[in-house]
Tab-separated table of C-alpha atoms in Angstrom:
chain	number	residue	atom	x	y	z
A	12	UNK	CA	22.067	-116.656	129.183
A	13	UNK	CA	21.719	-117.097	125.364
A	14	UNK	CA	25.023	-115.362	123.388
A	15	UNK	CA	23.022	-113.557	120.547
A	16	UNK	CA	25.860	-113.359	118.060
A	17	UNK	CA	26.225	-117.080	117.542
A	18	UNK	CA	22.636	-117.176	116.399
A	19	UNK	CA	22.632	-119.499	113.000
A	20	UNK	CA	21.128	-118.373	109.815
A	21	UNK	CA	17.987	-120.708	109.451
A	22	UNK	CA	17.201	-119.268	106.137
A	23	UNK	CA	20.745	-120.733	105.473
A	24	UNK	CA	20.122	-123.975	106.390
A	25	UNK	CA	16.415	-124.326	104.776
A	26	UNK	CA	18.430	-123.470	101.168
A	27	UNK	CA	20.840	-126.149	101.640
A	28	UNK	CA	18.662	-128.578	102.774
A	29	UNK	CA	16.124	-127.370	99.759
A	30	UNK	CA	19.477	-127.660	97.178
A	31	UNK	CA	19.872	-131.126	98.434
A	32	UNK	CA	16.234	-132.183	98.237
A	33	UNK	CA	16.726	-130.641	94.216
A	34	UNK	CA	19.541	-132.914	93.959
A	35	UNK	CA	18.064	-136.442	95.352
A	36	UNK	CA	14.863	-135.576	93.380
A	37	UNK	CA	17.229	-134.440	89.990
A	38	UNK	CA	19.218	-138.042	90.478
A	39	UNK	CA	16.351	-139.746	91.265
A	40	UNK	CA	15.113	-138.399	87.723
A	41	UNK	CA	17.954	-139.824	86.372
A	42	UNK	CA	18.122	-143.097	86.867
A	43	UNK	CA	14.418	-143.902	86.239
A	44	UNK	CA	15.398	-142.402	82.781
A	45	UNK	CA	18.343	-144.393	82.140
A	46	UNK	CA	16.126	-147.844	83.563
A	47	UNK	CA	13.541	-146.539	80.899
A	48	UNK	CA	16.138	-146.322	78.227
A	49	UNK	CA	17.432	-149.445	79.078
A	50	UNK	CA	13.909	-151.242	78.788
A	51	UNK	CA	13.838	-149.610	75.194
A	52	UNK	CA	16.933	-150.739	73.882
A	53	UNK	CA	16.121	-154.173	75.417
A	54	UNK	CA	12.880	-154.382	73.555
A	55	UNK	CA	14.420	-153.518	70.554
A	56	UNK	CA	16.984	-155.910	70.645
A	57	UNK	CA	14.204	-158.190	70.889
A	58	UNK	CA	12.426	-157.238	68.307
A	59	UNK	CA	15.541	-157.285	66.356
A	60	UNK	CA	16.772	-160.678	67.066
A	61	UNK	CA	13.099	-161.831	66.913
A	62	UNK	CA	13.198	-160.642	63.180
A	63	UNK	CA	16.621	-162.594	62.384
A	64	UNK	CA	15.906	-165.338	63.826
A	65	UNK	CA	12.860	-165.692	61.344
A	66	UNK	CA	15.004	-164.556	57.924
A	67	UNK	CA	17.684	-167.354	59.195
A	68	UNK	CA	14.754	-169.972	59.402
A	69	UNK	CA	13.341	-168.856	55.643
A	70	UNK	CA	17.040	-169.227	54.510
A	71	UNK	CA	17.238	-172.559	56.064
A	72	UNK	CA	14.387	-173.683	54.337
A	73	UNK	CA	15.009	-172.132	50.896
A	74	UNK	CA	18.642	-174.391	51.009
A	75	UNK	CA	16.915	-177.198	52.187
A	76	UNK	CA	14.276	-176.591	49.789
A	77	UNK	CA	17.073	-175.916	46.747
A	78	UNK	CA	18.794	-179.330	47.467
C-alpha cells in the first residue's frame, strides 16, 4: 500500500536539477573564456617581445656600427 502524503514534488526536483545544469553550463562558459583570454594575452606578449627583441638588435648594430 503506497502512503500518498510522502509523494515527492517532481516538479521540484526537475528545477534543481535544471539550476544545476545552468550552473555546469554557466562555469563551463567560464573557463573557456578565461583559456581564450589567456591565449590573447599570450599572443600579445609575443608580439610584444617579438617587437623588442628587433629594436634591441637595431640598437646593437647602431653601437657596433658607431664604434
Amino acid at each position: 500500500m503506497v502512503n500518498r502524503n510522502n509523494r515527492f514534488n517532481f516538479r521540484f526536483d526537475i528545477d534543481k536539477l535544471l539550476l544545476i545544469g545552468a550552473f555546469f553550463t554557466l562555469a563551463n562558459d567560464l573557463v573557456k573564456l578565461l583559456i581564450t583570454y589567456q591565449i590573447y594575452c599570450d599572443n600579445n606578449n609575443k608580439k610584444n617581445n617579438q617587437g623588442l627583441g628587433e629594436l634591441i638588435e637595431e640598437e646593437i648594430i647602431e653601437d657596433a656600427d658607431s664604434i
